[in-house]
mmCIF file of C-alpha atoms in Angstrom:
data_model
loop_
_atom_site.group_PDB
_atom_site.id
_atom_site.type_symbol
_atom_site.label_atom_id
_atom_site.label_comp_id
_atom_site.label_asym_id
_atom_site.label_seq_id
_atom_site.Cartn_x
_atom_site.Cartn_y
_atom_site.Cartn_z
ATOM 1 C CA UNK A 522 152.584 -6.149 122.005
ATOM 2 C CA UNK A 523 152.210 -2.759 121.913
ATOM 3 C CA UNK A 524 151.989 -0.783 118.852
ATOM 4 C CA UNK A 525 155.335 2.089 118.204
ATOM 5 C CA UNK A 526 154.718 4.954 116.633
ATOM 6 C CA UNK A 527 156.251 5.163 113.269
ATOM 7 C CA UNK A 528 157.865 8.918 114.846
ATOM 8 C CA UNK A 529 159.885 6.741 116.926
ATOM 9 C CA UNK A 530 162.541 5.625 113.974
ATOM 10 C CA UNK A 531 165.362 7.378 113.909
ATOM 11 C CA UNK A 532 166.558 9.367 110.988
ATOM 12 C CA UNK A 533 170.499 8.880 109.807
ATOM 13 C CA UNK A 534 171.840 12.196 109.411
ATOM 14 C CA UNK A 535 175.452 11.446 108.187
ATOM 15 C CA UNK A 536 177.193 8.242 107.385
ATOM 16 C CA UNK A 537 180.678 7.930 108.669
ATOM 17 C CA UNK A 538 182.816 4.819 107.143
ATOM 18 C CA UNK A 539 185.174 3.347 109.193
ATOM 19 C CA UNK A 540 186.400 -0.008 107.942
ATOM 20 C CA UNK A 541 186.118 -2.195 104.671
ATOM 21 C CA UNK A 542 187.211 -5.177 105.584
ATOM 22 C CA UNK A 543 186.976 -8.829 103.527
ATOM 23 C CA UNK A 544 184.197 -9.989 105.393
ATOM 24 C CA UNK A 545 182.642 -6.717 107.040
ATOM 25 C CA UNK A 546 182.325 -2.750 107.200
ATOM 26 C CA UNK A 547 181.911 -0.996 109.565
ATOM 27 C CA UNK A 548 180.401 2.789 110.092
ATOM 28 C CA UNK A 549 179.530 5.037 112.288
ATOM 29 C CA UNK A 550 175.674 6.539 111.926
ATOM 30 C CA UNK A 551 174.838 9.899 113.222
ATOM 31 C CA UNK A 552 171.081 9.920 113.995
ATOM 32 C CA UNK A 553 168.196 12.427 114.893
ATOM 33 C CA UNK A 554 166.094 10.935 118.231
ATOM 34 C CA UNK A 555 162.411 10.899 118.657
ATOM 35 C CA UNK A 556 163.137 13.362 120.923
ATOM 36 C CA UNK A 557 165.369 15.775 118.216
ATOM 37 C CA UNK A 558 168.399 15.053 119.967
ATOM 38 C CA UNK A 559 171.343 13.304 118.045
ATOM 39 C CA UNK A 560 173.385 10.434 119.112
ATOM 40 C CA UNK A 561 175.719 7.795 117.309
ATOM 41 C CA UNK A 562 175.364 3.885 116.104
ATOM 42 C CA UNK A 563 178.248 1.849 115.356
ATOM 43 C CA UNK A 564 177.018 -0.553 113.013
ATOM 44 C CA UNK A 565 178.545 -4.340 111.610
ATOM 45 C CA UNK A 566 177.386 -3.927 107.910
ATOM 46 C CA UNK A 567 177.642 -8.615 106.898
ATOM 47 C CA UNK A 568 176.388 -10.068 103.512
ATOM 48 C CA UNK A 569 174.440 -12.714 105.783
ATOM 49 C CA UNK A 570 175.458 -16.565 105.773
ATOM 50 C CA UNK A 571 173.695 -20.091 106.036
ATOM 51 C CA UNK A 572 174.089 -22.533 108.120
ATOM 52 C CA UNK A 573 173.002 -26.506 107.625
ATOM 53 C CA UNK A 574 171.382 -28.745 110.051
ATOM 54 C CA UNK A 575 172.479 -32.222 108.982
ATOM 55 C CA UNK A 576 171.734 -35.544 110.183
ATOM 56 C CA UNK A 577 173.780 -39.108 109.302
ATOM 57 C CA UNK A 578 172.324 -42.016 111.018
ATOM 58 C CA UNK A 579 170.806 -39.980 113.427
ATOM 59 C CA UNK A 580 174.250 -37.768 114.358
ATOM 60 C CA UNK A 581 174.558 -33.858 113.920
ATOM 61 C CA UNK A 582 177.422 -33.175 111.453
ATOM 62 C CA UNK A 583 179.505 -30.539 113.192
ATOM 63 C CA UNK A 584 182.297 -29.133 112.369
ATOM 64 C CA UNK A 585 185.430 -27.899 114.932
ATOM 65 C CA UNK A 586 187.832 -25.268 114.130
ATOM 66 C CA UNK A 587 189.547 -22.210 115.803
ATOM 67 C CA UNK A 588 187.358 -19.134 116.647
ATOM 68 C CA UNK A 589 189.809 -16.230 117.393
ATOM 69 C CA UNK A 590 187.165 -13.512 118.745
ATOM 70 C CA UNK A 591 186.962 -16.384 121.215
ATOM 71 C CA UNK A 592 190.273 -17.607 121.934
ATOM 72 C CA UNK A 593 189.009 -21.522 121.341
ATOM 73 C CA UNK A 594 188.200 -23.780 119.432
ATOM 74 C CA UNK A 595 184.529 -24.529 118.751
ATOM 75 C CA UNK A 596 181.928 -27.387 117.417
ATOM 76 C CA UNK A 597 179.643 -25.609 115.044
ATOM 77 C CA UNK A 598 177.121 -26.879 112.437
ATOM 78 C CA UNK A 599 179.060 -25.549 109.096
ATOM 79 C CA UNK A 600 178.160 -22.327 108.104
ATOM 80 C CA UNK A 601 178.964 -19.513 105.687
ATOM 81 C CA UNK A 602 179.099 -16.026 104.477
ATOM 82 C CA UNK A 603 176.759 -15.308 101.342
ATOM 83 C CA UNK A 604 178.956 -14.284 98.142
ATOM 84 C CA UNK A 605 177.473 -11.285 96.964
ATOM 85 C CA UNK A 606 173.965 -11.408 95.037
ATOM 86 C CA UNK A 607 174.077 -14.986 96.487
ATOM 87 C CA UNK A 608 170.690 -16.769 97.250
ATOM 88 C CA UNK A 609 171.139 -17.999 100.357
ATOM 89 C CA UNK A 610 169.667 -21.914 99.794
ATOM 90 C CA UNK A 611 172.576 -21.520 97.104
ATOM 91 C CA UNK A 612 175.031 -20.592 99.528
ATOM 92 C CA UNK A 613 174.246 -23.235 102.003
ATOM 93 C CA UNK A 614 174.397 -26.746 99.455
ATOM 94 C CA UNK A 615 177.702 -24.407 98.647
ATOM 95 C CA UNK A 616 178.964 -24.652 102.086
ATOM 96 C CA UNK A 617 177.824 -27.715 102.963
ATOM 97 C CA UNK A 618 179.881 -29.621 100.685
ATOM 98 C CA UNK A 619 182.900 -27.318 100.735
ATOM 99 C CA UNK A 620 182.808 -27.620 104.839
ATOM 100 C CA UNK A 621 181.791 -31.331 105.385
ATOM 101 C CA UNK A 622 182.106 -33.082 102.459
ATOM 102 C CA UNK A 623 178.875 -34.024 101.748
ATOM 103 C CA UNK A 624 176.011 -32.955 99.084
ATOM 104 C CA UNK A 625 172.986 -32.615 99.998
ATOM 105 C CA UNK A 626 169.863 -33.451 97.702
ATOM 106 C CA UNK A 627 167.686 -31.097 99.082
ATOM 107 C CA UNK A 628 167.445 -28.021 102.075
ATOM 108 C CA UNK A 629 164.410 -26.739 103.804
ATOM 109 C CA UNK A 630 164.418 -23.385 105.336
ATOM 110 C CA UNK A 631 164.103 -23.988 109.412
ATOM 111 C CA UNK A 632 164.155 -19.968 110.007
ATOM 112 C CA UNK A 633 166.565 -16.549 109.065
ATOM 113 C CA UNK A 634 167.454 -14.468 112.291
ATOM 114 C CA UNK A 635 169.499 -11.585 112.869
ATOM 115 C CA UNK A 636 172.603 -12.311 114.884
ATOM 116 C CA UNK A 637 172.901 -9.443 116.827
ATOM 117 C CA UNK A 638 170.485 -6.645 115.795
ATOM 118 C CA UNK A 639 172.016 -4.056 118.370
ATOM 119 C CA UNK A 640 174.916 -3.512 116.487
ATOM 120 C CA UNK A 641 175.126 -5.716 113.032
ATOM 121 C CA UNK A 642 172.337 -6.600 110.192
ATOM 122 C CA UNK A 643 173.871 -10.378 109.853
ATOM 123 C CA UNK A 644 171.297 -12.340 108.616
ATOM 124 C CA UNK A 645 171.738 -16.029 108.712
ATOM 125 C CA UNK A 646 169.754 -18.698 107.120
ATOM 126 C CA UNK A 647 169.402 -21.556 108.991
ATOM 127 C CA UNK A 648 168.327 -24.617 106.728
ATOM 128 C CA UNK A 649 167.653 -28.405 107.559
ATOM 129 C CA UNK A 650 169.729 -30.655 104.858
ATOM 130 C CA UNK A 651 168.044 -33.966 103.436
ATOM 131 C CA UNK A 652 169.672 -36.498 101.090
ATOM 132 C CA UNK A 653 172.699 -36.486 102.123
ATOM 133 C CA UNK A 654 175.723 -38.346 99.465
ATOM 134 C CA UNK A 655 179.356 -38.148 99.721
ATOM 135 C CA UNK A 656 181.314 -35.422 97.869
ATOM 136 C CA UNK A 657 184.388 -33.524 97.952
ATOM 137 C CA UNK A 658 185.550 -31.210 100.873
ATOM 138 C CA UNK A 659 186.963 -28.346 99.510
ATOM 139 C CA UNK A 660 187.996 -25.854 101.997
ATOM 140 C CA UNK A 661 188.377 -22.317 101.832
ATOM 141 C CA UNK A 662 192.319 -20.849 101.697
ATOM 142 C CA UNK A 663 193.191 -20.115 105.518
ATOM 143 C CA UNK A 664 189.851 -22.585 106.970
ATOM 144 C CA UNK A 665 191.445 -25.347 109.176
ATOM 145 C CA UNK A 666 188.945 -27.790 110.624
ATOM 146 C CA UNK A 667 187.808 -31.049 111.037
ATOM 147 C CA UNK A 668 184.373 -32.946 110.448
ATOM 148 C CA UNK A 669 182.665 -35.246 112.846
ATOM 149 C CA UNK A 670 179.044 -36.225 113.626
ATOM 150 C CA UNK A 671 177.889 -36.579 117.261
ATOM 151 C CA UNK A 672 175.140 -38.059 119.091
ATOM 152 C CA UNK A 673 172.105 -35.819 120.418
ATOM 153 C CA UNK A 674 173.570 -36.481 123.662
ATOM 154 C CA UNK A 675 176.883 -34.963 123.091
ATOM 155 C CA UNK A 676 175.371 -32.098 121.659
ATOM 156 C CA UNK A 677 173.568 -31.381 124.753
ATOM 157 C CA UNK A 678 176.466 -32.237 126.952
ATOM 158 C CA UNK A 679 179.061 -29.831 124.437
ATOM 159 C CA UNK A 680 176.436 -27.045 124.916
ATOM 160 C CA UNK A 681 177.149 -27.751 128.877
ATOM 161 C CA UNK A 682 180.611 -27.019 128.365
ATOM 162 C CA UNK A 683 180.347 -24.291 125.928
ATOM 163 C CA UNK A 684 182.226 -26.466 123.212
ATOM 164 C CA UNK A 685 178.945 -25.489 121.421
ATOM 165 C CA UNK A 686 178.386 -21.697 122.190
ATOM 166 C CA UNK A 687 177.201 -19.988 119.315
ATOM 167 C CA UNK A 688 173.257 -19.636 118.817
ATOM 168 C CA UNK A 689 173.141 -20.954 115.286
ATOM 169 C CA UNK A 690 174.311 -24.358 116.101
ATOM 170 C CA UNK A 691 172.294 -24.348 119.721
ATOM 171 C CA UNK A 692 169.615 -23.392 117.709
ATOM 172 C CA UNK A 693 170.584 -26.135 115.036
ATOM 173 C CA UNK A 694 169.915 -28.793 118.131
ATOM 174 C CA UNK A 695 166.891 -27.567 119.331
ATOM 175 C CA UNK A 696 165.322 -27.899 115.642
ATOM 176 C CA UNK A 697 166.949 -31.505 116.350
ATOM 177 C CA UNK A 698 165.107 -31.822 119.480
ATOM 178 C CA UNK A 699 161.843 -30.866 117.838
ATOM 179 C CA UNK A 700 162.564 -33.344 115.012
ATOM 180 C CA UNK A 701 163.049 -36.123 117.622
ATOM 181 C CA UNK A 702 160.004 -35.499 119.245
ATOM 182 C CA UNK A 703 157.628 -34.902 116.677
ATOM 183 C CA UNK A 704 158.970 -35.643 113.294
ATOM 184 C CA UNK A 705 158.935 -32.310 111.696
ATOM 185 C CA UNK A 706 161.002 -29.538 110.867
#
């Protein structure tokens, strides 16, 4: 890969807010070019979430629930928005249990992305639960869903349909995959 000069950042020359919303901001960035010329970002400002990759007797535990960007409903590994100052392993035994009702006795770190770096600094941790006990669901106000674990095929066959669409839970399976075929994380 070719090197980029550090010239090549561009300078933010005023910060417009335009939106402070319960789970996002949003602004507007007015930046110098390489070049000297001036253009505008909108940016997604997110506190970053985790996400949990759980197995029980070999089955993905997924969660389905309403996604109204989307209009549909969706099968997602459970996830959640960092509290702020939140450590992110925190966050996900947090939402794990809250989400699925289940505790988990230990999480490994399978890898942190950014969801879409064009336009938002969301962060998500994506960790790999082990231990797994039953607790106590404990949804959020306003969070309706329900808890189910499928079968590696009907993860595969959901992501065929797009009842799995989101990269953090097709991600979640292909860690699965990997797990399946060599017994690591």
């Amino acid at each position: 890969m070719t090197e980029r000069p550090e010239l090549w950042r561009e300078e933010t020359v005023e910060t417009k807010p335009i939106f402070d919303g319960q789970v996002i901001t949003l602004q507007v960035d007015t930046v110098r070019l390489p070049d000297g010329g001036t253009t505008t970002r909108e940016i997604v400002r997110h506190p970053g979430a985790a996400a949990i990759v759980a197995l029980r007797e070999d089955k993905l535990l997924v969660v389905e629930q309403y996604r109204k960007p989307m209009e549909k409903f969706q099968v997602e590994i459970p996830a959640g928005k960092l509290d702020p100052g939140e450590d992110p392993m925190e966050a996900a035994f947090r939402e794990f249990e809250e989400e699925t009702g289940y505790r988990a006795a230990s999480m490994k770190l399978i890898s942190a992305f950014y969801t879409s770096p064009g336009f938002a600094d969301e962060k998500l941790y994506l960790y790999w639960a082990e231990g797994l006990e039953k607790g106590a669901m404990q949804l959020d106000e306003e969070e309706y869903l329900t808890v189910d674990a499928i079968t590696f095929e009907q993860a595969q066959q959901y992501i065929r349909e797009e009842r799995i669409s989101d990269a953090k839970t097709i991600m979640a399976v292909y860690a699965w995959e990997r797990y399946r075929l060599t017994g690591t994380i």
